[in-house]
Amino acid sequence: MSLIACIWVGDSKAWGEIDWLDVLGEGGSSIAIAIWMILILGSRPAGRVTNLLTLGLGFMFIAMWQDNIDEFIRIPAEQWWDHWLESAAMPFGIGLLTYGLFHWHDEQLAVNQQLQKRENLFREHRYVDTLTQLGRVDYLKEHIQRLRSEYPDAEMSLIMLEIEQFSLFSRQYGHRESDRLLHEIAEILLLNLRRQDVICRYAGDRFSVVMMDTSPERSLQIAEELRLAIQHFSFKTKDGDSCPQSICAGVVCTNKDQTTSDILANANQALNSAREQHCCYLAA
């Protein structure tokens, strides 16, 4: 529209009047900004941050574009809109872009906080469960052994979690929906843990959480928070059915005389007690 308006009210400059250095700088800048907009729209999900970044770059593009057109077309001085497109669009676009970058910064901090919980797993990618993107049981055992070796006198707790009625859900909705349920519950559990806690998929619908320097009372509290987080989650099947979920959790606190096998056996026993009571159970 700005190009059509400039052609309508302006006159073309002679070839010798064109400052090609300005054309290269301003035209190149406008092309670069347009490419940035395309990359943002193609790589980011829709939302407020994406809108702010794109709008900010869009106004900056308009300013650079209009400034570049002026190198080819002479606009009469009484056409005030030309000056405003060049002068007002740029600071407005920079303001929007800065505001969007501020929110993008907060967004990245939140994303990085979650990625840090998976950092050790990504370093040992051969131990990652492909379905849930959590560690497998062999990583769990190795992690416990490493912690016991490095911090023999530290308090260590283990929470064993299991989805209730998972086999019934699997028979009713099939393996594909069951796999999706496992993946989503794994994400919820991960989001509700502390940064230093490590969660792994133990087997099937069972998960394990290793916590260091955590008292028995605090471990039981975290297990209850995880149980409530899943209780308030309603899984949606591909047919739109709402399927409320629940988990039970067994909690054990270890001592330095126990082997890794002993710890896991005690955690499974605690889980059996929790399953019978449909709650979180702290082993004595």
PDB file of N, CA and C in Angstrom, residues 25-121:
ATOM      1  N   GLY A  25      21.978  -0.404   2.137  1.00  0.00           N
ATOM      2  CA  GLY A  25      21.844  -0.497   3.585  1.00  0.00           C
ATOM      3  C   GLY A  25      20.406  -0.632   4.045  1.00  0.00           C
ATOM      4  N   GLU A  26      19.539   0.266   3.546  1.00  0.00           N
ATOM      5  CA  GLU A  26      18.145   0.259   3.983  1.00  0.00           C
ATOM      6  C   GLU A  26      17.369  -0.920   3.387  1.00  0.00           C
ATOM      7  N   GLY A  27      17.622  -1.202   2.098  1.00  0.00           N
ATOM      8  CA  GLY A  27      16.942  -2.330   1.468  1.00  0.00           C
ATOM      9  C   GLY A  27      17.376  -3.654   2.068  1.00  0.00           C
ATOM     10  N   GLY A  28      18.701  -3.787   2.288  1.00  0.00           N
ATOM     11  CA  GLY A  28      19.191  -5.013   2.908  1.00  0.00           C
ATOM     12  C   GLY A  28      18.642  -5.214   4.307  1.00  0.00           C
ATOM     13  N   SER A  29      18.530  -4.107   5.072  1.00  0.00           N
ATOM     14  CA  SER A  29      17.980  -4.201   6.429  1.00  0.00           C
ATOM     15  C   SER A  29      16.521  -4.621   6.415  1.00  0.00           C
ATOM     16  N   SER A  30      15.743  -4.065   5.493  1.00  0.00           N
ATOM     17  CA  SER A  30      14.321  -4.425   5.421  1.00  0.00           C
ATOM     18  C   SER A  30      14.148  -5.892   5.025  1.00  0.00           C
ATOM     19  N   ILE A  31      14.990  -6.391   4.118  1.00  0.00           N
ATOM     20  CA  ILE A  31      14.920  -7.805   3.718  1.00  0.00           C
ATOM     21  C   ILE A  31      15.283  -8.709   4.899  1.00  0.00           C
ATOM     22  N   ALA A  32      16.331  -8.305   5.649  1.00  0.00           N
ATOM     23  CA  ALA A  32      16.737  -9.096   6.806  1.00  0.00           C
ATOM     24  C   ALA A  32      15.620  -9.158   7.851  1.00  0.00           C
ATOM     25  N   ILE A  33      14.967  -8.020   8.104  1.00  0.00           N
ATOM     26  CA  ILE A  33      13.873  -7.986   9.083  1.00  0.00           C
ATOM     27  C   ILE A  33      12.715  -8.871   8.620  1.00  0.00           C
ATOM     28  N   ALA A  34      12.434  -8.843   7.326  1.00  0.00           N
ATOM     29  CA  ALA A  34      11.361  -9.694   6.799  1.00  0.00           C
ATOM     30  C   ALA A  34      11.694 -11.175   6.998  1.00  0.00           C
ATOM     31  N   ILE A  35      12.960 -11.530   6.793  1.00  0.00           N
ATOM     32  CA  ILE A  35      13.385 -12.923   7.000  1.00  0.00           C
ATOM     33  C   ILE A  35      13.239 -13.301   8.473  1.00  0.00           C
ATOM     34  N   TRP A  36      13.585 -12.371   9.381  1.00  0.00           N
ATOM     35  CA  TRP A  36      13.435 -12.651  10.816  1.00  0.00           C
ATOM     36  C   TRP A  36      11.971 -12.943  11.153  1.00  0.00           C
ATOM     37  N   MET A  37      11.075 -12.156  10.576  1.00  0.00           N
ATOM     38  CA  MET A  37       9.647 -12.374  10.838  1.00  0.00           C
ATOM     39  C   MET A  37       9.212 -13.756  10.370  1.00  0.00           C
ATOM     40  N   ILE A  38       9.656 -14.133   9.192  1.00  0.00           N
ATOM     41  CA  ILE A  38       9.286 -15.449   8.654  1.00  0.00           C
ATOM     42  C   ILE A  38       9.825 -16.564   9.547  1.00  0.00           C
ATOM     43  N   LEU A  39      11.066 -16.411  10.015  1.00  0.00           N
ATOM     44  CA  LEU A  39      11.657 -17.429  10.880  1.00  0.00           C
ATOM     45  C   LEU A  39      10.913 -17.540  12.202  1.00  0.00           C
ATOM     46  N   ILE A  40      10.520 -16.420  12.778  1.00  0.00           N
ATOM     47  CA  ILE A  40       9.789 -16.440  14.042  1.00  0.00           C
ATOM     48  C   ILE A  40       8.437 -17.104  13.858  1.00  0.00           C
ATOM     49  N   LEU A  41       7.722 -16.738  12.794  1.00  0.00           N
ATOM     50  CA  LEU A  41       6.396 -17.316  12.552  1.00  0.00           C
ATOM     51  C   LEU A  41       6.498 -18.808  12.241  1.00  0.00           C
ATOM     52  N   GLY A  42       7.598 -19.227  11.641  1.00  0.00           N
ATOM     53  CA  GLY A  42       7.735 -20.631  11.276  1.00  0.00           C
ATOM     54  C   GLY A  42       8.277 -21.516  12.378  1.00  0.00           C
ATOM     55  N   SER A  43       8.890 -20.920  13.403  1.00  0.00           N
ATOM     56  CA  SER A  43       9.544 -21.735  14.434  1.00  0.00           C
ATOM     57  C   SER A  43       8.908 -21.630  15.810  1.00  0.00           C
ATOM     58  N   ARG A  44       8.039 -20.651  16.020  1.00  0.00           N
ATOM     59  CA  ARG A  44       7.435 -20.465  17.339  1.00  0.00           C
ATOM     60  C   ARG A  44       5.950 -20.799  17.309  1.00  0.00           C
ATOM     61  N   PRO A  45       5.414 -21.277  18.445  1.00  0.00           N
ATOM     62  CA  PRO A  45       3.967 -21.492  18.512  1.00  0.00           C
ATOM     63  C   PRO A  45       3.227 -20.166  18.585  1.00  0.00           C
ATOM     64  N   ALA A  46       1.980 -20.169  18.164  1.00  0.00           N
ATOM     65  CA  ALA A  46       1.174 -18.953  18.218  1.00  0.00           C
ATOM     66  C   ALA A  46       0.975 -18.540  19.671  1.00  0.00           C
ATOM     67  N   GLY A  47       0.915 -17.245  19.911  1.00  0.00           N
ATOM     68  CA  GLY A  47       0.726 -16.757  21.267  1.00  0.00           C
ATOM     69  C   GLY A  47       1.161 -15.316  21.396  1.00  0.00           C
ATOM     70  N   ARG A  48       1.086 -14.792  22.629  1.00  0.00           N
ATOM     71  CA  ARG A  48       1.371 -13.385  22.865  1.00  0.00           C
ATOM     72  C   ARG A  48       2.802 -13.028  22.522  1.00  0.00           C
ATOM     73  N   VAL A  49       3.764 -13.845  22.943  1.00  0.00           N
ATOM     74  CA  VAL A  49       5.170 -13.523  22.689  1.00  0.00           C
ATOM     75  C   VAL A  49       5.457 -13.498  21.194  1.00  0.00           C
ATOM     76  N   THR A  50       4.944 -14.478  20.471  1.00  0.00           N
ATOM     77  CA  THR A  50       5.136 -14.509  19.019  1.00  0.00           C
ATOM     78  C   THR A  50       4.504 -13.291  18.367  1.00  0.00           C
ATOM     79  N   ASN A  51       3.320 -12.908  18.812  1.00  0.00           N
ATOM     80  CA  ASN A  51       2.652 -11.725  18.249  1.00  0.00           C
ATOM     81  C   ASN A  51       3.456 -10.453  18.486  1.00  0.00           C
ATOM     82  N   LEU A  52       3.980 -10.290  19.701  1.00  0.00           N
ATOM     83  CA  LEU A  52       4.753  -9.092  20.022  1.00  0.00           C
ATOM     84  C   LEU A  52       6.032  -9.021  19.196  1.00  0.00           C
ATOM     85  N   LEU A  53       6.734 -10.130  19.088  1.00  0.00           N
ATOM     86  CA  LEU A  53       7.974 -10.141  18.303  1.00  0.00           C
ATOM     87  C   LEU A  53       7.698  -9.839  16.835  1.00  0.00           C
ATOM     88  N   THR A  54       6.651 -10.455  16.300  1.00  0.00           N
ATOM     89  CA  THR A  54       6.332 -10.263  14.881  1.00  0.00           C
ATOM     90  C   THR A  54       5.854  -8.845  14.596  1.00  0.00           C
ATOM     91  N   LEU A  55       4.991  -8.314  15.456  1.00  0.00           N
ATOM     92  CA  LEU A  55       4.501  -6.942  15.261  1.00  0.00           C
ATOM     93  C   LEU A  55       5.636  -5.930  15.377  1.00  0.00           C
ATOM     94  N   GLY A  56       6.510  -6.140  16.355  1.00  0.00           N
ATOM     95  CA  GLY A  56       7.635  -5.227  16.499  1.00  0.00           C
ATOM     96  C   GLY A  56       8.506  -5.216  15.258  1.00  0.00           C
ATOM     97  N   LEU A  57       8.844  -6.382  14.755  1.00  0.00           N
ATOM     98  CA  LEU A  57       9.638  -6.464  13.526  1.00  0.00           C
ATOM     99  C   LEU A  57       8.863  -5.921  12.334  1.00  0.00           C
ATOM    100  N   GLY A  58       7.538  -6.115  12.345  1.00  0.00           N
ATOM    101  CA  GLY A  58       6.714  -5.622  11.239  1.00  0.00           C
ATOM    102  C   GLY A  58       6.759  -4.110  11.123  1.00  0.00           C
ATOM    103  N   PHE A  59       6.636  -3.411  12.253  1.00  0.00           N
ATOM    104  CA  PHE A  59       6.711  -1.948  12.215  1.00  0.00           C
ATOM    105  C   PHE A  59       8.111  -1.469  11.841  1.00  0.00           C
ATOM    106  N   MET A  60       9.122  -2.187  12.305  1.00  0.00           N
ATOM    107  CA  MET A  60      10.493  -1.836  11.899  1.00  0.00           C
ATOM    108  C   MET A  60      10.684  -2.038  10.401  1.00  0.00           C
ATOM    109  N   PHE A  61      10.085  -3.109   9.871  1.00  0.00           N
ATOM    110  CA  PHE A  61      10.164  -3.352   8.431  1.00  0.00           C
ATOM    111  C   PHE A  61       9.498  -2.223   7.646  1.00  0.00           C
ATOM    112  N   ILE A  62       8.325  -1.773   8.116  1.00  0.00           N
ATOM    113  CA  ILE A  62       7.613  -0.684   7.419  1.00  0.00           C
ATOM    114  C   ILE A  62       8.489   0.566   7.360  1.00  0.00           C
ATOM    115  N   ALA A  63       9.140   0.902   8.493  1.00  0.00           N
ATOM    116  CA  ALA A  63       9.980   2.097   8.523  1.00  0.00           C
ATOM    117  C   ALA A  63      11.142   1.983   7.541  1.00  0.00           C
ATOM    118  N   MET A  64      11.828   0.828   7.546  1.00  0.00           N
ATOM    119  CA  MET A  64      12.955   0.640   6.640  1.00  0.00           C
ATOM    120  C   MET A  64      12.503   0.583   5.191  1.00  0.00           C
ATOM    121  N   TRP A  65      11.359  -0.044   4.960  1.00  0.00           N
ATOM    122  CA  TRP A  65      10.810  -0.148   3.606  1.00  0.00           C
ATOM    123  C   TRP A  65      10.478   1.236   3.038  1.00  0.00           C
ATOM    124  N   GLN A  66       9.804   2.057   3.865  1.00  0.00           N
ATOM    125  CA  GLN A  66       9.422   3.379   3.413  1.00  0.00           C
ATOM    126  C   GLN A  66      10.657   4.246   3.163  1.00  0.00           C
ATOM    127  N   ASP A  67      11.651   4.109   4.032  1.00  0.00           N
ATOM    128  CA  ASP A  67      12.884   4.873   3.846  1.00  0.00           C
ATOM    129  C   ASP A  67      13.587   4.456   2.559  1.00  0.00           C
ATOM    130  N   ASN A  68      13.485   3.184   2.213  1.00  0.00           N
ATOM    131  CA  ASN A  68      14.107   2.696   0.984  1.00  0.00           C
ATOM    132  C   ASN A  68      13.361   3.191  -0.256  1.00  0.00           C
ATOM    133  N   ILE A  69      12.021   3.244  -0.175  1.00  0.00           N
ATOM    134  CA  ILE A  69      11.231   3.744  -1.310  1.00  0.00           C
ATOM    135  C   ILE A  69      11.592   5.195  -1.628  1.00  0.00           C
ATOM    136  N   ASP A  70      11.876   5.990  -0.559  1.00  0.00           N
ATOM    137  CA  ASP A  70      12.217   7.400  -0.767  1.00  0.00           C
ATOM    138  C   ASP A  70      13.496   7.585  -1.573  1.00  0.00           C
ATOM    139  N   GLU A  71      14.303   6.551  -1.664  1.00  0.00           N
ATOM    140  CA  GLU A  71      15.517   6.653  -2.465  1.00  0.00           C
ATOM    141  C   GLU A  71      15.207   6.601  -3.962  1.00  0.00           C
ATOM    142  N   PHE A  72      14.037   6.091  -4.308  1.00  0.00           N
ATOM    143  CA  PHE A  72      13.661   5.952  -5.718  1.00  0.00           C
ATOM    144  C   PHE A  72      12.573   6.935  -6.134  1.00  0.00           C
ATOM    145  N   ILE A  73      11.751   7.352  -5.169  1.00  0.00           N
ATOM    146  CA  ILE A  73      10.605   8.215  -5.482  1.00  0.00           C
ATOM    147  C   ILE A  73      10.671   9.474  -4.619  1.00  0.00           C
ATOM    148  N   ARG A  74      10.498  10.627  -5.240  1.00  0.00           N
ATOM    149  CA  ARG A  74      10.490  11.905  -4.529  1.00  0.00           C
ATOM    150  C   ARG A  74       9.053  12.188  -4.067  1.00  0.00           C
ATOM    151  N   ILE A  75       8.877  12.285  -2.743  1.00  0.00           N
ATOM    152  CA  ILE A  75       7.548  12.510  -2.171  1.00  0.00           C
ATOM    153  C   ILE A  75       7.414  13.992  -1.829  1.00  0.00           C
ATOM    154  N   PRO A  76       6.325  14.658  -2.265  1.00  0.00           N
ATOM    155  CA  PRO A  76       6.114  16.071  -1.917  1.00  0.00           C
ATOM    156  C   PRO A  76       6.091  16.279  -0.407  1.00  0.00           C
ATOM    157  N   ALA A  77       6.578  17.426   0.051  1.00  0.00           N
ATOM    158  CA  ALA A  77       6.696  17.713   1.481  1.00  0.00           C
ATOM    159  C   ALA A  77       5.352  17.709   2.188  1.00  0.00           C
ATOM    160  N   GLU A  78       4.268  18.062   1.460  1.00  0.00           N
ATOM    161  CA  GLU A  78       2.955  18.122   2.121  1.00  0.00           C
ATOM    162  C   GLU A  78       2.387  16.739   2.442  1.00  0.00           C
ATOM    163  N   GLN A  79       2.995  15.685   1.933  1.00  0.00           N
ATOM    164  CA  GLN A  79       2.541  14.316   2.230  1.00  0.00           C
ATOM    165  C   GLN A  79       3.114  13.883   3.585  1.00  0.00           C
ATOM    166  N   TRP A  80       2.435  14.283   4.667  1.00  0.00           N
ATOM    167  CA  TRP A  80       2.927  14.061   6.024  1.00  0.00           C
ATOM    168  C   TRP A  80       3.048  12.570   6.394  1.00  0.00           C
ATOM    169  N   TRP A  81       2.213  11.745   5.790  1.00  0.00           N
ATOM    170  CA  TRP A  81       2.206  10.323   6.165  1.00  0.00           C
ATOM    171  C   TRP A  81       3.526   9.628   5.854  1.00  0.00           C
ATOM    172  N   ASP A  82       4.233  10.142   4.815  1.00  0.00           N
ATOM    173  CA  ASP A  82       5.518   9.534   4.464  1.00  0.00           C
ATOM    174  C   ASP A  82       6.520   9.694   5.610  1.00  0.00           C
ATOM    175  N   HIS A  83       6.572  10.905   6.162  1.00  0.00           N
ATOM    176  CA  HIS A  83       7.485  11.156   7.267  1.00  0.00           C
ATOM    177  C   HIS A  83       7.101  10.330   8.489  1.00  0.00           C
ATOM    178  N   TRP A  84       5.811  10.218   8.752  1.00  0.00           N
ATOM    179  CA  TRP A  84       5.362   9.462   9.919  1.00  0.00           C
ATOM    180  C   TRP A  84       5.645   7.969   9.776  1.00  0.00           C
ATOM    181  N   LEU A  85       5.515   7.433   8.575  1.00  0.00           N
ATOM    182  CA  LEU A  85       5.832   6.018   8.380  1.00  0.00           C
ATOM    183  C   LEU A  85       7.303   5.737   8.664  1.00  0.00           C
ATOM    184  N   GLU A  86       8.166   6.675   8.283  1.00  0.00           N
ATOM    185  CA  GLU A  86       9.592   6.480   8.519  1.00  0.00           C
ATOM    186  C   GLU A  86       9.972   6.704   9.980  1.00  0.00           C
ATOM    187  N   SER A  87       9.444   7.778  10.583  1.00  0.00           N
ATOM    188  CA  SER A  87       9.909   8.199  11.897  1.00  0.00           C
ATOM    189  C   SER A  87       9.171   7.537  13.053  1.00  0.00           C
ATOM    190  N   ALA A  88       7.866   7.312  12.905  1.00  0.00           N
ATOM    191  CA  ALA A  88       7.079   6.792  14.028  1.00  0.00           C
ATOM    192  C   ALA A  88       7.073   5.271  14.080  1.00  0.00           C
ATOM    193  N   ALA A  89       7.102   4.621  12.924  1.00  0.00           N
ATOM    194  CA  ALA A  89       6.990   3.160  12.915  1.00  0.00           C
ATOM    195  C   ALA A  89       8.210   2.505  13.561  1.00  0.00           C
ATOM    196  N   MET A  90       9.408   3.086  13.371  1.00  0.00           N
ATOM    197  CA  MET A  90      10.610   2.467  13.901  1.00  0.00           C
ATOM    198  C   MET A  90      10.633   2.429  15.431  1.00  0.00           C
ATOM    199  N   PRO A  91      10.477   3.571  16.151  1.00  0.00           N
ATOM    200  CA  PRO A  91      10.494   3.478  17.623  1.00  0.00           C
ATOM    201  C   PRO A  91       9.335   2.654  18.184  1.00  0.00           C
ATOM    202  N   PHE A  92       8.182   2.715  17.513  1.00  0.00           N
ATOM    203  CA  PHE A  92       7.050   1.908  17.974  1.00  0.00           C
ATOM    204  C   PHE A  92       7.368   0.424  17.826  1.00  0.00           C
ATOM    205  N   GLY A  93       7.972   0.068  16.682  1.00  0.00           N
ATOM    206  CA  GLY A  93       8.354  -1.329  16.474  1.00  0.00           C
ATOM    207  C   GLY A  93       9.423  -1.786  17.451  1.00  0.00           C
ATOM    208  N   ILE A  94      10.403  -0.919  17.722  1.00  0.00           N
ATOM    209  CA  ILE A  94      11.450  -1.270  18.681  1.00  0.00           C
ATOM    210  C   ILE A  94      10.857  -1.478  20.068  1.00  0.00           C
ATOM    211  N   GLY A  95       9.865  -0.632  20.421  1.00  0.00           N
ATOM    212  CA  GLY A  95       9.211  -0.790  21.718  1.00  0.00           C
ATOM    213  C   GLY A  95       8.484  -2.119  21.831  1.00  0.00           C
ATOM    214  N   LEU A  96       7.730  -2.482  20.790  1.00  0.00           N
ATOM    215  CA  LEU A  96       7.023  -3.769  20.801  1.00  0.00           C
ATOM    216  C   LEU A  96       7.995  -4.942  20.833  1.00  0.00           C
ATOM    217  N   LEU A  97       9.069  -4.831  20.042  1.00  0.00           N
ATOM    218  CA  LEU A  97      10.051  -5.910  20.012  1.00  0.00           C
ATOM    219  C   LEU A  97      10.728  -6.081  21.371  1.00  0.00           C
ATOM    220  N   THR A  98      11.064  -4.966  22.021  1.00  0.00           N
ATOM    221  CA  THR A  98      11.691  -5.027  23.344  1.00  0.00           C
ATOM    222  C   THR A  98      10.753  -5.652  24.363  1.00  0.00           C
ATOM    223  N   TYR A  99       9.489  -5.266  24.323  1.00  0.00           N
ATOM    224  CA  TYR A  99       8.503  -5.838  25.238  1.00  0.00           C
ATOM    225  C   TYR A  99       8.342  -7.339  24.987  1.00  0.00           C
ATOM    226  N   GLY A 100       8.345  -7.726  23.701  1.00  0.00           N
ATOM    227  CA  GLY A 100       8.257  -9.143  23.376  1.00  0.00           C
ATOM    228  C   GLY A 100       9.486  -9.912  23.833  1.00  0.00           C
ATOM    229  N   LEU A 101      10.681  -9.316  23.686  1.00  0.00           N
ATOM    230  CA  LEU A 101      11.905  -9.973  24.137  1.00  0.00           C
ATOM    231  C   LEU A 101      11.926 -10.143  25.649  1.00  0.00           C
ATOM    232  N   PHE A 102      11.335  -9.185  26.360  1.00  0.00           N
ATOM    233  CA  PHE A 102      11.252  -9.291  27.820  1.00  0.00           C
ATOM    234  C   PHE A 102      10.432 -10.515  28.211  1.00  0.00           C
ATOM    235  N   HIS A 103       9.281 -10.706  27.568  1.00  0.00           N
ATOM    236  CA  HIS A 103       8.457 -11.878  27.867  1.00  0.00           C
ATOM    237  C   HIS A 103       9.100 -13.157  27.330  1.00  0.00           C
ATOM    238  N   TRP A 104       9.793 -13.072  26.218  1.00  0.00           N
ATOM    239  CA  TRP A 104      10.507 -14.236  25.692  1.00  0.00           C
ATOM    240  C   TRP A 104      11.586 -14.687  26.670  1.00  0.00           C
ATOM    241  N   HIS A 105      12.236 -13.715  27.319  1.00  0.00           N
ATOM    242  CA  HIS A 105      13.257 -14.035  28.321  1.00  0.00           C
ATOM    243  C   HIS A 105      12.636 -14.823  29.478  1.00  0.00           C
ATOM    244  N   ASP A 106      11.491 -14.376  29.983  1.00  0.00           N
ATOM    245  CA  ASP A 106      10.807 -15.104  31.051  1.00  0.00           C
ATOM    246  C   ASP A 106      10.392 -16.497  30.592  1.00  0.00           C
ATOM    247  N   GLU A 107       9.947 -16.581  29.351  1.00  0.00           N
ATOM    248  CA  GLU A 107       9.531 -17.871  28.798  1.00  0.00           C
ATOM    249  C   GLU A 107      10.711 -18.834  28.733  1.00  0.00           C
ATOM    250  N   GLN A 108      11.869 -18.345  28.304  1.00  0.00           N
ATOM    251  CA  GLN A 108      13.049 -19.191  28.197  1.00  0.00           C
ATOM    252  C   GLN A 108      13.550 -19.650  29.562  1.00  0.00           C
ATOM    253  N   LEU A 109      13.448 -18.786  30.570  1.00  0.00           N
ATOM    254  CA  LEU A 109      13.845 -19.183  31.912  1.00  0.00           C
ATOM    255  C   LEU A 109      12.986 -20.340  32.410  1.00  0.00           C
ATOM    256  N   ALA A 110      11.663 -20.260  32.124  1.00  0.00           N
ATOM    257  CA  ALA A 110      10.776 -21.348  32.535  1.00  0.00           C
ATOM    258  C   ALA A 110      11.084 -22.634  31.787  1.00  0.00           C
ATOM    259  N   VAL A 111      11.361 -22.503  30.481  1.00  0.00           N
ATOM    260  CA  VAL A 111      11.698 -23.692  29.688  1.00  0.00           C
ATOM    261  C   VAL A 111      13.012 -24.304  30.165  1.00  0.00           C
ATOM    262  N   ASN A 112      14.015 -23.452  30.414  1.00  0.00           N
ATOM    263  CA  ASN A 112      15.312 -23.950  30.857  1.00  0.00           C
ATOM    264  C   ASN A 112      15.221 -24.644  32.205  1.00  0.00           C
ATOM    265  N   GLN A 113      14.342 -24.135  33.067  1.00  0.00           N
ATOM    266  CA  GLN A 113      14.170 -24.762  34.375  1.00  0.00           C
ATOM    267  C   GLN A 113      13.680 -26.189  34.230  1.00  0.00           C
ATOM    268  N   GLN A 114      12.769 -26.415  33.259  1.00  0.00           N
ATOM    269  CA  GLN A 114      12.287 -27.771  33.039  1.00  0.00           C
ATOM    270  C   GLN A 114      13.341 -28.638  32.348  1.00  0.00           C
ATOM    271  N   LEU A 115      14.102 -28.041  31.435  1.00  0.00           N
ATOM    272  CA  LEU A 115      15.129 -28.815  30.746  1.00  0.00           C
ATOM    273  C   LEU A 115      16.237 -29.250  31.696  1.00  0.00           C
ATOM    274  N   GLN A 116      16.516 -28.427  32.703  1.00  0.00           N
ATOM    275  CA  GLN A 116      17.553 -28.792  33.658  1.00  0.00           C
ATOM    276  C   GLN A 116      17.184 -30.047  34.424  1.00  0.00           C
ATOM    277  N   LYS A 117      15.880 -30.298  34.591  1.00  0.00           N
ATOM    278  CA  LYS A 117      15.458 -31.512  35.272  1.00  0.00           C
ATOM    279  C   LYS A 117      15.767 -32.754  34.440  1.00  0.00           C
ATOM    280  N   ARG A 118      15.921 -32.573  33.137  1.00  0.00           N
ATOM    281  CA  ARG A 118      16.225 -33.703  32.260  1.00  0.00           C
ATOM    282  C   ARG A 118      17.704 -33.732  31.862  1.00  0.00           C
ATOM    283  N   GLU A 119      18.482 -32.771  32.362  1.00  0.00           N
ATOM    284  CA  GLU A 119      19.847 -32.601  31.858  1.00  0.00           C
ATOM    285  C   GLU A 119      20.669 -33.866  32.011  1.00  0.00           C
ATOM    286  N   ASN A 120      20.637 -34.492  33.180  1.00  0.00           N
ATOM    287  CA  ASN A 120      21.429 -35.691  33.395  1.00  0.00           C
ATOM    288  C   ASN A 120      20.995 -36.816  32.470  1.00  0.00           C
ATOM    289  N   LEU A 121      19.699 -36.890  32.192  1.00  0.00           N
ATOM    290  CA  LEU A 121      19.202 -37.944  31.307  1.00  0.00           C
ATOM    291  C   LEU A 121      19.688 -37.738  29.887  1.00  0.00           C
TER     292      LEU A 121
END
